[in-house]
XYZ file of C-alpha atoms in Angstrom:
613
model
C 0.000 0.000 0.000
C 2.584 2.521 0.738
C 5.237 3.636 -1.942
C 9.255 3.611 -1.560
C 11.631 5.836 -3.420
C 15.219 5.771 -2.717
C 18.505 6.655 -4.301
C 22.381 6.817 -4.655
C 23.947 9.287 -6.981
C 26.186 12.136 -7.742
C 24.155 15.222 -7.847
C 21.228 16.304 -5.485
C 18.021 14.006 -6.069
C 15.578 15.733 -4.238
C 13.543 15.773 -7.369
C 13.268 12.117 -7.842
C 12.678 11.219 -4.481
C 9.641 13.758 -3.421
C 8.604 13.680 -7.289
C 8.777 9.945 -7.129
C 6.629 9.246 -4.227
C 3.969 11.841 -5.882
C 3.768 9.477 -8.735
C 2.385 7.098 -5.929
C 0.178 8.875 -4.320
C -2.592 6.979 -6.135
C -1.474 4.015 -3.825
C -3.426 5.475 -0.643
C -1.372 7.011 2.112
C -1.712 9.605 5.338
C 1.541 10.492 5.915
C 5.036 11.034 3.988
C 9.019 11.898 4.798
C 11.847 11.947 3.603
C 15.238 10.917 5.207
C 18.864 12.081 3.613
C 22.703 12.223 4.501
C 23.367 15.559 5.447
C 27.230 16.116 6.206
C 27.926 13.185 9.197
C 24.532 13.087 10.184
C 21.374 11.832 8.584
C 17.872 14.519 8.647
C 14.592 14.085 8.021
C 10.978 16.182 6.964
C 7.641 14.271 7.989
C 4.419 15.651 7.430
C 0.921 13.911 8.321
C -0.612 15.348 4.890
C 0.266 15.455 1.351
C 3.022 15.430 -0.677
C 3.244 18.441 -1.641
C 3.224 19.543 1.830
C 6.251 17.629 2.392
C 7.735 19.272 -0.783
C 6.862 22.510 0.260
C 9.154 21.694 3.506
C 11.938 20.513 1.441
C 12.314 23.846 -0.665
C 11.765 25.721 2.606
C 15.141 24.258 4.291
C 16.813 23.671 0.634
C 17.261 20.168 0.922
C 19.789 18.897 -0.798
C 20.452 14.616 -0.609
C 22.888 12.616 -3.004
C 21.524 9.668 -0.739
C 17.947 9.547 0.393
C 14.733 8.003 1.021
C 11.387 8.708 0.578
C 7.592 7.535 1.675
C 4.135 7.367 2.313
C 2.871 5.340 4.805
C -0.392 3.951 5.102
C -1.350 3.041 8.827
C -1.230 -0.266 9.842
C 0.230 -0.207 13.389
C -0.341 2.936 14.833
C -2.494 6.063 13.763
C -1.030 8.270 11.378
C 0.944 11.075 12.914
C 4.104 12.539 12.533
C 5.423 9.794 15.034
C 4.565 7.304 13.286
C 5.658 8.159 9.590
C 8.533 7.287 7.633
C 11.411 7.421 7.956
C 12.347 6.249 11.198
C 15.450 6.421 12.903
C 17.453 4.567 14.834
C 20.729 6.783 16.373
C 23.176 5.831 19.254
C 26.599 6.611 20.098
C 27.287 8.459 16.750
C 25.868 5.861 14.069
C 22.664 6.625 12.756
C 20.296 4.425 10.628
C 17.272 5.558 8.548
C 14.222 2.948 7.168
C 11.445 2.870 5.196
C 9.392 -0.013 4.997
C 6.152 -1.545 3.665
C 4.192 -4.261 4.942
C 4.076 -5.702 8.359
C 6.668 -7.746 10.280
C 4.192 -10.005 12.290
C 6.737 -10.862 15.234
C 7.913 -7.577 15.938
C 6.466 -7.656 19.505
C 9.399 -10.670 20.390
C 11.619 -8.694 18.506
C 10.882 -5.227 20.507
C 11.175 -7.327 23.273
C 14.851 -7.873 22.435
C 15.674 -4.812 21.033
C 14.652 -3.113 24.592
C 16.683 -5.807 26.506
C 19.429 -4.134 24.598
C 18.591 -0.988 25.814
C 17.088 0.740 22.356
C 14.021 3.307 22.939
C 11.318 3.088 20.769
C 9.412 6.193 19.942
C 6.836 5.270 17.870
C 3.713 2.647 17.768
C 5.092 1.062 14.812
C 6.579 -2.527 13.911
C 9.251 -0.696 11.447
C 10.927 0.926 14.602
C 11.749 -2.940 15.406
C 13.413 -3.313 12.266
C 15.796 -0.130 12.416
C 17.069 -0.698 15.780
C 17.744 -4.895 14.793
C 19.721 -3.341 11.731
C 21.388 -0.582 14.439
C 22.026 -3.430 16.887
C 24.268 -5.437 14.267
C 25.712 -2.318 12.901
C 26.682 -1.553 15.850
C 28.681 -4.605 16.095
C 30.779 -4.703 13.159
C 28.798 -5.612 10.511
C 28.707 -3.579 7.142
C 24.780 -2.216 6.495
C 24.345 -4.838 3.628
C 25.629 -7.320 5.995
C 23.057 -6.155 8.593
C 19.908 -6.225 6.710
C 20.871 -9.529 5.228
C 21.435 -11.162 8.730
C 18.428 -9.088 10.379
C 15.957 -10.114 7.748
C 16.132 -13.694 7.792
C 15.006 -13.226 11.131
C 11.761 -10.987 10.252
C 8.387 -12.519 9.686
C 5.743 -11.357 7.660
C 5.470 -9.326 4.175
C 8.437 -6.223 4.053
C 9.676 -4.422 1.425
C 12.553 -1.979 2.893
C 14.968 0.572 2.545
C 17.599 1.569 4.817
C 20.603 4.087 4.971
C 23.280 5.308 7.315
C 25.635 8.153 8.518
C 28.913 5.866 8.511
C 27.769 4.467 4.715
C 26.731 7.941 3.220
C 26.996 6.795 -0.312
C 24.752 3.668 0.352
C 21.207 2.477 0.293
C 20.079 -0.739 1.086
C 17.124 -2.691 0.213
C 15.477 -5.860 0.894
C 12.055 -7.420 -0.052
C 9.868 -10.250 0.572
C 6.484 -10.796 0.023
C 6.250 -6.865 -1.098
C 7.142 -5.277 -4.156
C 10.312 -3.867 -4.658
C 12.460 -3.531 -7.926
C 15.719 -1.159 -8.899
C 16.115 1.369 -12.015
C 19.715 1.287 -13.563
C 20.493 4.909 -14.381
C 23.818 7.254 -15.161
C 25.810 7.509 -12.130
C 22.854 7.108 -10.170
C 20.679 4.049 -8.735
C 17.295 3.665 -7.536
C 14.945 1.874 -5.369
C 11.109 1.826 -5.691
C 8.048 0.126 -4.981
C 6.757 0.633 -8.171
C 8.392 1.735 -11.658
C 6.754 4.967 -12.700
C 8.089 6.787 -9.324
C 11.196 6.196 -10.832
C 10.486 6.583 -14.894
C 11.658 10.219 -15.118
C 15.062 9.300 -14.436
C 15.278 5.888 -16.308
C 13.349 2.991 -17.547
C 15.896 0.479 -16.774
C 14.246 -1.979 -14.274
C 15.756 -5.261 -12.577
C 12.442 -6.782 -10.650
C 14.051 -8.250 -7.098
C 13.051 -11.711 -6.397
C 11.634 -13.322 -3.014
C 13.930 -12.948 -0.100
C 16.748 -10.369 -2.553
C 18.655 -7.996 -0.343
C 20.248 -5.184 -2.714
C 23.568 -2.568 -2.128
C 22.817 0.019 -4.310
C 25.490 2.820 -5.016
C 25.726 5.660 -7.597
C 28.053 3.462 -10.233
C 26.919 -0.010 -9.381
C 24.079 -2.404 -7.754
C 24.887 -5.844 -5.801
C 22.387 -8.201 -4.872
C 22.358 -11.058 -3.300
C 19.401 -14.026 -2.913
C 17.712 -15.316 0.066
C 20.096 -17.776 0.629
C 23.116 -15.033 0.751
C 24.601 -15.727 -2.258
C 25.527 -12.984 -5.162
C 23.603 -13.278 -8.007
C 22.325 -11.393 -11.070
C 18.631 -10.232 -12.285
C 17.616 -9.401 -15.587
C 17.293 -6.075 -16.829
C 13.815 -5.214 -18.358
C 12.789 -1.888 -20.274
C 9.583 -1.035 -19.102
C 7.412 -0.424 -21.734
C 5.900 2.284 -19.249
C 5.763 5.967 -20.680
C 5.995 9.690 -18.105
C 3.401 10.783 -19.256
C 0.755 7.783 -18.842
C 0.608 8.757 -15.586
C -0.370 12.471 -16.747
C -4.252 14.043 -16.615
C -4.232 15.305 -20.369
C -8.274 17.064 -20.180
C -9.555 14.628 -17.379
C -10.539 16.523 -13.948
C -9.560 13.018 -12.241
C -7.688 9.426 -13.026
C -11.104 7.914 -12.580
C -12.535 9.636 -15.264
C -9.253 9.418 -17.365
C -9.454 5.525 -17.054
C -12.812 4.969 -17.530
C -12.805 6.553 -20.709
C -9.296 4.817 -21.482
C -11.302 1.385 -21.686
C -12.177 1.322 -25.117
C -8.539 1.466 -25.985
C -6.945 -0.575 -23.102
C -9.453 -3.511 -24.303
C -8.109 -3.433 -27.548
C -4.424 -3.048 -26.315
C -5.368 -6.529 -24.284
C -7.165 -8.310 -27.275
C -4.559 -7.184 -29.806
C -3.487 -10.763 -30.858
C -7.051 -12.040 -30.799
C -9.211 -9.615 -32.640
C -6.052 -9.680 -35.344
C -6.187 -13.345 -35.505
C -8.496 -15.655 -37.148
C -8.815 -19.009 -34.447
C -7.734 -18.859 -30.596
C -4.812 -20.652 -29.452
C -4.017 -21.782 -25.795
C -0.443 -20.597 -26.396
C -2.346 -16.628 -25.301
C -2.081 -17.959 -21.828
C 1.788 -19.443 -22.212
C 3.251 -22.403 -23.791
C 2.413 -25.226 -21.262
C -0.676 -24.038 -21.693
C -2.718 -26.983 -23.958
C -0.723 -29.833 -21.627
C -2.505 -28.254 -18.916
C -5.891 -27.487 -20.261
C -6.712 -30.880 -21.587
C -6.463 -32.247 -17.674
C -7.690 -29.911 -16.009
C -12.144 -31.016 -15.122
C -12.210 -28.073 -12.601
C -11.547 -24.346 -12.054
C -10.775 -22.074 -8.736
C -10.502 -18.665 -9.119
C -9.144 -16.393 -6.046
C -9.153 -12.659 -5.935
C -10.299 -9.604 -3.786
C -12.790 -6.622 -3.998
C -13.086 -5.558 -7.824
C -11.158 -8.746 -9.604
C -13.682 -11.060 -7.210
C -16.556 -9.409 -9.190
C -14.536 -10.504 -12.257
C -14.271 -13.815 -11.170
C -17.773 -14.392 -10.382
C -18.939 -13.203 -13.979
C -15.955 -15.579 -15.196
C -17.737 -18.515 -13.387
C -20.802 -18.069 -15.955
C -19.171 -18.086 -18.801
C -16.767 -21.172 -17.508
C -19.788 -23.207 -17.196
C -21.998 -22.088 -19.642
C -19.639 -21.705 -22.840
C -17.179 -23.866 -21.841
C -19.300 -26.601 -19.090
C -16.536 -26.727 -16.128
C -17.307 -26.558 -12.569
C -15.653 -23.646 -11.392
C -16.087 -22.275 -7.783
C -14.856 -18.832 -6.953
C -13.251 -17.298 -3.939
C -12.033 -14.087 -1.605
C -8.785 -14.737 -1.312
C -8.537 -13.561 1.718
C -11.125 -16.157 3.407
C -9.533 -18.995 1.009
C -6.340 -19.585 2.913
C -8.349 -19.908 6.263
C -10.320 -22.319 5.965
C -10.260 -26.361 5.403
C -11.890 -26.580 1.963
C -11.724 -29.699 -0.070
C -9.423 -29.721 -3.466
C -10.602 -31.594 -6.191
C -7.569 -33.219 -8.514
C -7.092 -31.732 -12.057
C -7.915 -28.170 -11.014
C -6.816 -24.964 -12.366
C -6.015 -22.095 -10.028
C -6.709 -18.631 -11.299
C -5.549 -15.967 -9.739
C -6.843 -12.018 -10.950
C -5.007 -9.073 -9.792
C -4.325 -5.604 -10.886
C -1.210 -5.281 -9.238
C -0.138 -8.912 -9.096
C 1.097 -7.357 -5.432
C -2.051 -7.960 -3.607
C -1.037 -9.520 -0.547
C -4.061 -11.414 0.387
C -4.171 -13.240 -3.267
C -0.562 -14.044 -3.088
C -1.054 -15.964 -0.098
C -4.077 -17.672 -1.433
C -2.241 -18.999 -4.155
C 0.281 -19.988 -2.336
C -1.840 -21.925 0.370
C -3.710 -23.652 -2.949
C 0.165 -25.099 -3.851
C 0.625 -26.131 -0.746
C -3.011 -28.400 -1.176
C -1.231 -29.889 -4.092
C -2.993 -27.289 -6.758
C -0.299 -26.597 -8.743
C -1.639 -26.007 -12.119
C -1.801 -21.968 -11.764
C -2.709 -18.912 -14.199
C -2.546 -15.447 -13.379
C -4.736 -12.425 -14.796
C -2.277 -9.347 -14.218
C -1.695 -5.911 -15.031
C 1.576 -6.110 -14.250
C 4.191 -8.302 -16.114
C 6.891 -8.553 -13.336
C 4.617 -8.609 -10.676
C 4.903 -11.744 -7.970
C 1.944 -13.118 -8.574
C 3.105 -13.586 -12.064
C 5.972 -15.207 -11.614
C 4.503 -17.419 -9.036
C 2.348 -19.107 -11.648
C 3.067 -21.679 -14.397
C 0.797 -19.836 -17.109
C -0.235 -16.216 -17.342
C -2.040 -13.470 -19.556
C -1.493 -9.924 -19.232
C -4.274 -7.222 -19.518
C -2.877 -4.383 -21.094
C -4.482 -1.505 -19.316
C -1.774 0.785 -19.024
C -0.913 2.015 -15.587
C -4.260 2.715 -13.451
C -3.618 5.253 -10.995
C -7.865 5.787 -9.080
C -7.937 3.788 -6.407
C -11.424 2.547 -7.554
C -10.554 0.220 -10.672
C -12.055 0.577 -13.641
C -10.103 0.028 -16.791
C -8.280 -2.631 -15.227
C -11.635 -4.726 -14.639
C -12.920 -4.655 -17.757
C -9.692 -5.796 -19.270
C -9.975 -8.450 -16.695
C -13.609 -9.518 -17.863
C -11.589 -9.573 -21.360
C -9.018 -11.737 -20.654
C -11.620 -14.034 -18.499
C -13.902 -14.399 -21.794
C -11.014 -15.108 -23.656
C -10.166 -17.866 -21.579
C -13.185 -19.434 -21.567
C -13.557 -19.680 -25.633
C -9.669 -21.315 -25.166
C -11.233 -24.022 -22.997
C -14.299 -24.385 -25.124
C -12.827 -24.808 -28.210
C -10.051 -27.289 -26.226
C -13.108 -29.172 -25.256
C -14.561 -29.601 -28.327
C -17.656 -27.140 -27.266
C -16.996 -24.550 -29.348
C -17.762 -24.970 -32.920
C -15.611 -23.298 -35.941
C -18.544 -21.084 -36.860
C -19.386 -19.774 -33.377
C -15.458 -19.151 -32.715
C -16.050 -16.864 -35.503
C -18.795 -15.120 -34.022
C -17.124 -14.342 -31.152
C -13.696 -13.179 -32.637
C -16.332 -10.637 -34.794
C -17.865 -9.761 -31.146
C -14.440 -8.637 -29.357
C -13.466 -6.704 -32.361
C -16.532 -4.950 -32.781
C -16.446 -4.397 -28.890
C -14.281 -1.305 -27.960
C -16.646 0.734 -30.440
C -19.624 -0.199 -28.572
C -18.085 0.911 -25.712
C -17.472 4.184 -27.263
C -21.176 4.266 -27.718
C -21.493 3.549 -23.743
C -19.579 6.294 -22.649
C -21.540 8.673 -25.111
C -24.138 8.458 -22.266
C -22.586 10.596 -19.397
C -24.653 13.610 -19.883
C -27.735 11.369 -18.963
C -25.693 9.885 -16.155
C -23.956 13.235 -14.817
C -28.224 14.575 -14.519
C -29.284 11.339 -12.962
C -25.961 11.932 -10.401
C -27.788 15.135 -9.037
C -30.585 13.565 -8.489
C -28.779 11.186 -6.081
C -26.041 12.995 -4.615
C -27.876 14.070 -1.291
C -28.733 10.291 -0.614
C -27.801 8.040 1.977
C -27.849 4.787 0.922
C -28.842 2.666 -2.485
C -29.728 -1.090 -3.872
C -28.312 -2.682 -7.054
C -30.021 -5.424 -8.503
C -28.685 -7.027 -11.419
C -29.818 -11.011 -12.532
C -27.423 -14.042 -13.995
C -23.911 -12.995 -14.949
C -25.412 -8.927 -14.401
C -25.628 -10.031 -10.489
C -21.887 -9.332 -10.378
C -22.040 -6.442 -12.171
C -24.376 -4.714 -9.689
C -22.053 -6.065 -7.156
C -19.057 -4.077 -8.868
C -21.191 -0.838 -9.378
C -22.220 -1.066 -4.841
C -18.536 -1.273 -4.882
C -17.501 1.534 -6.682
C -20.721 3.923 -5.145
C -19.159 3.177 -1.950
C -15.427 3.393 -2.771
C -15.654 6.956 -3.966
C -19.066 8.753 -2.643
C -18.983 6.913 0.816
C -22.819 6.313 0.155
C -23.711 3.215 1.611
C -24.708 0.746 -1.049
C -25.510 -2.804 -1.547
C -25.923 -5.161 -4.764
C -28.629 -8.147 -4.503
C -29.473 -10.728 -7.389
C -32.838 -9.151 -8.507
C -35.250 -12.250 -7.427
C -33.717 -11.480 -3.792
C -35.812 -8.733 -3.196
C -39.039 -10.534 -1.939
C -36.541 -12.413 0.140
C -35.808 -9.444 2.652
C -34.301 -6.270 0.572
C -38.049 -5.031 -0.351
C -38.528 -4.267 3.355
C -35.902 -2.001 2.483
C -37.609 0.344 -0.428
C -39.150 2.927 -0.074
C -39.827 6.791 -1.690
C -36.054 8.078 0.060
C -34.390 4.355 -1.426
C -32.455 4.448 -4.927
C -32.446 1.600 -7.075
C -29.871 1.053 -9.498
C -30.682 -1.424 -11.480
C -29.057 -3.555 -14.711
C -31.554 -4.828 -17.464
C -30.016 -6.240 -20.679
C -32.019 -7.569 -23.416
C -31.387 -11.225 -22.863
C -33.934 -14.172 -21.384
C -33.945 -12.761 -18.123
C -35.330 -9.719 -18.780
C -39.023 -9.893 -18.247
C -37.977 -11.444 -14.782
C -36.374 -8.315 -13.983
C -39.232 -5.971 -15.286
C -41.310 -8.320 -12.802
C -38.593 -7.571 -9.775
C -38.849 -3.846 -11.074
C -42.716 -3.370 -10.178
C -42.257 -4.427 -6.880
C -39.585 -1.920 -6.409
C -42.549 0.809 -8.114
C -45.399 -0.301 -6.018
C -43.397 0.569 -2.523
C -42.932 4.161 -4.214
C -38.812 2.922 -4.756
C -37.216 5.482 -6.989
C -35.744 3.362 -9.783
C -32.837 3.982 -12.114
C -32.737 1.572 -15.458
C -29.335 0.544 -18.040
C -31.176 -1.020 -20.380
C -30.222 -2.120 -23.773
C -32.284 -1.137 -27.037
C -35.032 -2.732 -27.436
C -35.448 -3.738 -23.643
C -38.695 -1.028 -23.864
C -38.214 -0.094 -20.129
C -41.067 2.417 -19.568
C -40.056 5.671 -17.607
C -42.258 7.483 -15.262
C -42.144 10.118 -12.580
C -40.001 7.314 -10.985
C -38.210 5.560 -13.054
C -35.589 6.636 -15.139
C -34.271 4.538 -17.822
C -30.771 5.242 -19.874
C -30.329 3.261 -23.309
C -27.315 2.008 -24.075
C -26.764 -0.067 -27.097
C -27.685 -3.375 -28.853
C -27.236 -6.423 -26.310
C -23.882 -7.568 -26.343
C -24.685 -11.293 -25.719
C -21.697 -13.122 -23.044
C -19.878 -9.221 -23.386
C -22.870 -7.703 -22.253
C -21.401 -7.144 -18.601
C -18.328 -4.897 -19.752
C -20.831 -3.180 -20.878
C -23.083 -2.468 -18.513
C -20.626 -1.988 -15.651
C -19.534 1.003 -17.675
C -22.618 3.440 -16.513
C -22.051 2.087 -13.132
C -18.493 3.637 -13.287
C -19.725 7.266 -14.445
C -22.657 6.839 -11.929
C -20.306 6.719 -8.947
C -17.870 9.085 -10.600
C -20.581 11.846 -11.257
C -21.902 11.542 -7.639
C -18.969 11.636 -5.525
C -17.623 14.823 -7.850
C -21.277 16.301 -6.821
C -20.746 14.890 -2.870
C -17.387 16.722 -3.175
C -15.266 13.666 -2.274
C -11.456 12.562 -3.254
C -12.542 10.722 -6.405
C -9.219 9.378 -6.720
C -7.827 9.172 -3.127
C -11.017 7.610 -1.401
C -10.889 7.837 2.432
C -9.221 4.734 4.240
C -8.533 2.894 1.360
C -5.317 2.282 -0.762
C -4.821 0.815 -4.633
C -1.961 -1.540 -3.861
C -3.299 -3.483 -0.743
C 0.347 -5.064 -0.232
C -0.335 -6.161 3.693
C -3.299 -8.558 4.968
């Protein structure tokens, strides 16, 4: 969740390391610092606020840091306050330590016992203090810092990605990862550490990605890393593909907006070598990829929050198109509890990030059952999660900086869809000429998005209308129950109304109790065979005086009144018909949290990378 900047260089780097963590700010955070040598001595500026707060106290003292670290913290043990934030220090008879860390170290209470038997003070709530003072201890006692942080961190527990530095080693940082992200950019005379690469893009595009357990010495004219078994090895270099300026506004008020009009184009960007091709091939997903599909008689699919949603439209078209049993879980409930694993199952794991610490674990714990035939849905081509499975596909979404995902959904749904038709047609359920149809329907679907966005006037009117509310309903029915899932989700994320999705035949089943003239009712109605079921559920939301709001297809003939308002959005998009529909759903939330006067991009509490448990 929080973001890491550091660097070792030849000329002042001030700019990269408060410019850096700026570029993740998207990331969620409530406080930020910045640690540097200055002379003998190390200093630090924290601020509980933004960024720019923090850079406005740099230019203030005229900071000036060959060596340095940057952060922004997101509270996990202890409240944010300037006590708490990073960097923390750790300085005793004339050496002096700096860290910045993400993640938690889950045994830092037997740790701060031993760190206080040794006399060190702590003066902060937080498990990094732990860390700094171990590091200190062994400093202390002859070791070099590289040394230090890779004795100390074979001893930590937990998810960490660090960075440390030191008065006696002012040319020096140190870093050290496991279980959080944490990669190095390769520039002139100058190094860097990061958390993610587009804090670090304006100075190079030269990545190495750091492996499980890697601790790193990073100084201006050279790197050394070593593994998690201490021995000195070398990582690949990769150009990121990445651009400056993806990261920039252009005429968008907000990222959210930015991305959610991005869609059309990052769907075609994913389904470049299918909509150019004429017949799907398993080798999209890797080239073990048709060994493993013809075994495989069952699917799990693990993710959190927004890539759940995914999931659970994924698990309609798995069974439907392509008839296997696929369950899907939250990744975060997966891992604890005793579930039963069938043999011959494929574990798919979605994630924007490929960072998220709960699904990382859940794919783990599913190895550890003896699943090991894994694929991973990922934004992120580097990312652990990727690397930790045998087959992959990448969405290419671009980098997504609103907290609330958008873009990156949708190009999840994508990839999902296009998995299924792989296992159809491997299954001999997919015949040549409907294999056609569907190629036609992908490449004809980024314009019928474009059509879908054409709609926000409609939606931005509509957003007045609920802005001043409390709390709303979704319905949705069959693979558009998801959907109204995702669209609670979002209403929540960024407008802090309270909102809650229900399959559509649910309502007589409790929710109704619920409806009355002050209750909004969002609700999903493509043309397809449900549809006069939900017209059905839709008069019982009318006759208890329920104010209803209707994304209907054309031709669904959805009849407005002083009541119900009904938005049409284009033909019915058959098995695609849900990255369509979450679209409005998007601009819905979007348009009412700019009205409620909320941080559209930085919601309250919540962070984009969720990197700890």
């Amino acid at each position: 969740m929080c973001g890491i900047v550091g660097v070792a260089s030849i000329r002042n780097s001030v700019d990269i390391l408060i410019g850096g963590i700026s570029k993740l700010e998207y990331r969620g955070y409530d406080s930020t610092g910045l640690a540097y040598v200055n002379g003998e001595h190390l200093a630090r500026l924290r601020s509980v606020g933004r960024v720019a707060h923090l850079d406005e106290l740099a230019k203030k003292k005229k900071v000036v840091a060959l060596t340095g670290l940057a952060h922004t913290r997101w509270a996990t043990h202890g409240v944010p306050s300037e006590a708490n934030a990073h960097p923390h220090f750790s300085v005793r008879e004339g050496l002096e330590i700096g860290i910045v860390h993400n993640g938690i170290v889950e045994n830092h209470e037997a740790l701060r016992a031993r760190m206080k038997a040794k006399g060190y003070k702590f003066t902060s709530q937080t498990d990094t203090e732990v860390m700094v003072h171990h590091v200190h201890s062994l400093v202390a006692g002859g070791l070099t810092l590289f040394a230090a942080v890779k004795k100390a961190s074979s001893a930590w527990e937990g998810a960490y990605a660090v960075g440390f530095i030191s008065n006696r080693e002012p040319d020096v940082v140190i870093g050290a990862r496991k279980g959080s992200p944490l990669l190095l950019g390769l520039g002139q005379q100058e190094n860097f550490l990061a958390s993610d690469a587009s804090a670090i893009l304006a100075r190079t595009r030269d990545m190495v990605y750091l492996n499980e357990g890697d601790v790193v010495e990073l100084r201006a004219d050279r790197v050394t890393i070593c593994d998690a078994n201490g021995k000195t090895v070398k990582r690949s270099v990769t150009r990121s593909q990445l651009n400056a300026d993806a990261t920039d506004l252009g005429r968008y008020k907000h990222y959210m907006q930015k991305e959610i009009f991005e869609q059309p184009g990052a769907i075609a960007n994913t389904l470049e070598m299918v909509i150019n091709a004429h017949s799907l091939h398993s080798n999209l997903f890797g080239a073990p990829a048709e060994k493993i599909f013809n075994k495989i008689n069952n699917i799990l699919i693990l993710a959190c929050g927004t890539s759940y949603h995914a999931g659970l439209v994924a698990r309609y078209w798995l069974e439907a198109i392509a008839g296997i049993p696929t369950s899907v879980e939250i990744a975060s409930e997966y891992r604890y509890r005793d579930s039963a694993t069938a043999r011959n199952t494929l574990v798919i794991t979605i994630s924007q990030s490929g960072e998220t610490a709960d699904t990382l674990a859940a794919l783990k714990h599913a190895q550890s059952l003896g699943l090991k035939e894994t694929l991973s849905i990922c934004n992120v081509p580097e990312s652990a999660l990727i690397r930790q499975s045998k087959l992959r596909f990448l969405t290419r979404a671009g980098p997504e900086i609103g907290v609330a995902s958008t873009k990156a959904f949708t190009t999840q749904l994508a990839a999902l869809f296009v998995l299924t038709l792989v296992l159809a047609k491997q299954r001999k359920r997919l015949s040549s000429k409907r294999e056609a149809e569907f190629l036609k329907a992908l490449r004809h679907l980024p314009r019928a998005m474009k059509s879908v966005l054409s709609i926000e006037p409609q939606i931005a009117k509509w957003a007045k209308r609920l802005k001043g509310k409390n709390h709303a309903l979704f319905l949705g029915r069959g693979l558009h129950f998801p959907i109204a899932m995702e669209g609670a989700l979002k209403l929540k994320e960024i407008s802090y109304i309270h909102a809650e999705a229900y399959a559509a035949g649910e309502l007589k089943h409790g929710p109704l109790a619920l409806v009355d003239e002050h209750m909004p009712v969002i609700a999903v109605a493509p043309n397809d065979q449900l549809l006069e079921k939900l017209k059905s559920n839709l008069q019982e939301v009318s006759a208890r005086k329920g104010e209803l709001y209707v994304f209907a297809d054309r031709g669904a003939r959805i009849e407005q009144g002083p009541r119900l308002h009904a938005a049409e959005l284009t033909d019915h998009a058959g098995p695609l018909s849900p990255i369509l529909h979450v679209i409005p759903l998007q601009l819905l939330a979007y348009h009412v949290a700019l009205l409620r006067g909320t941080d559209v991009d930085k919601p309250r509490n919540l962070a984009k990378s969720v990197t700890v448990e």
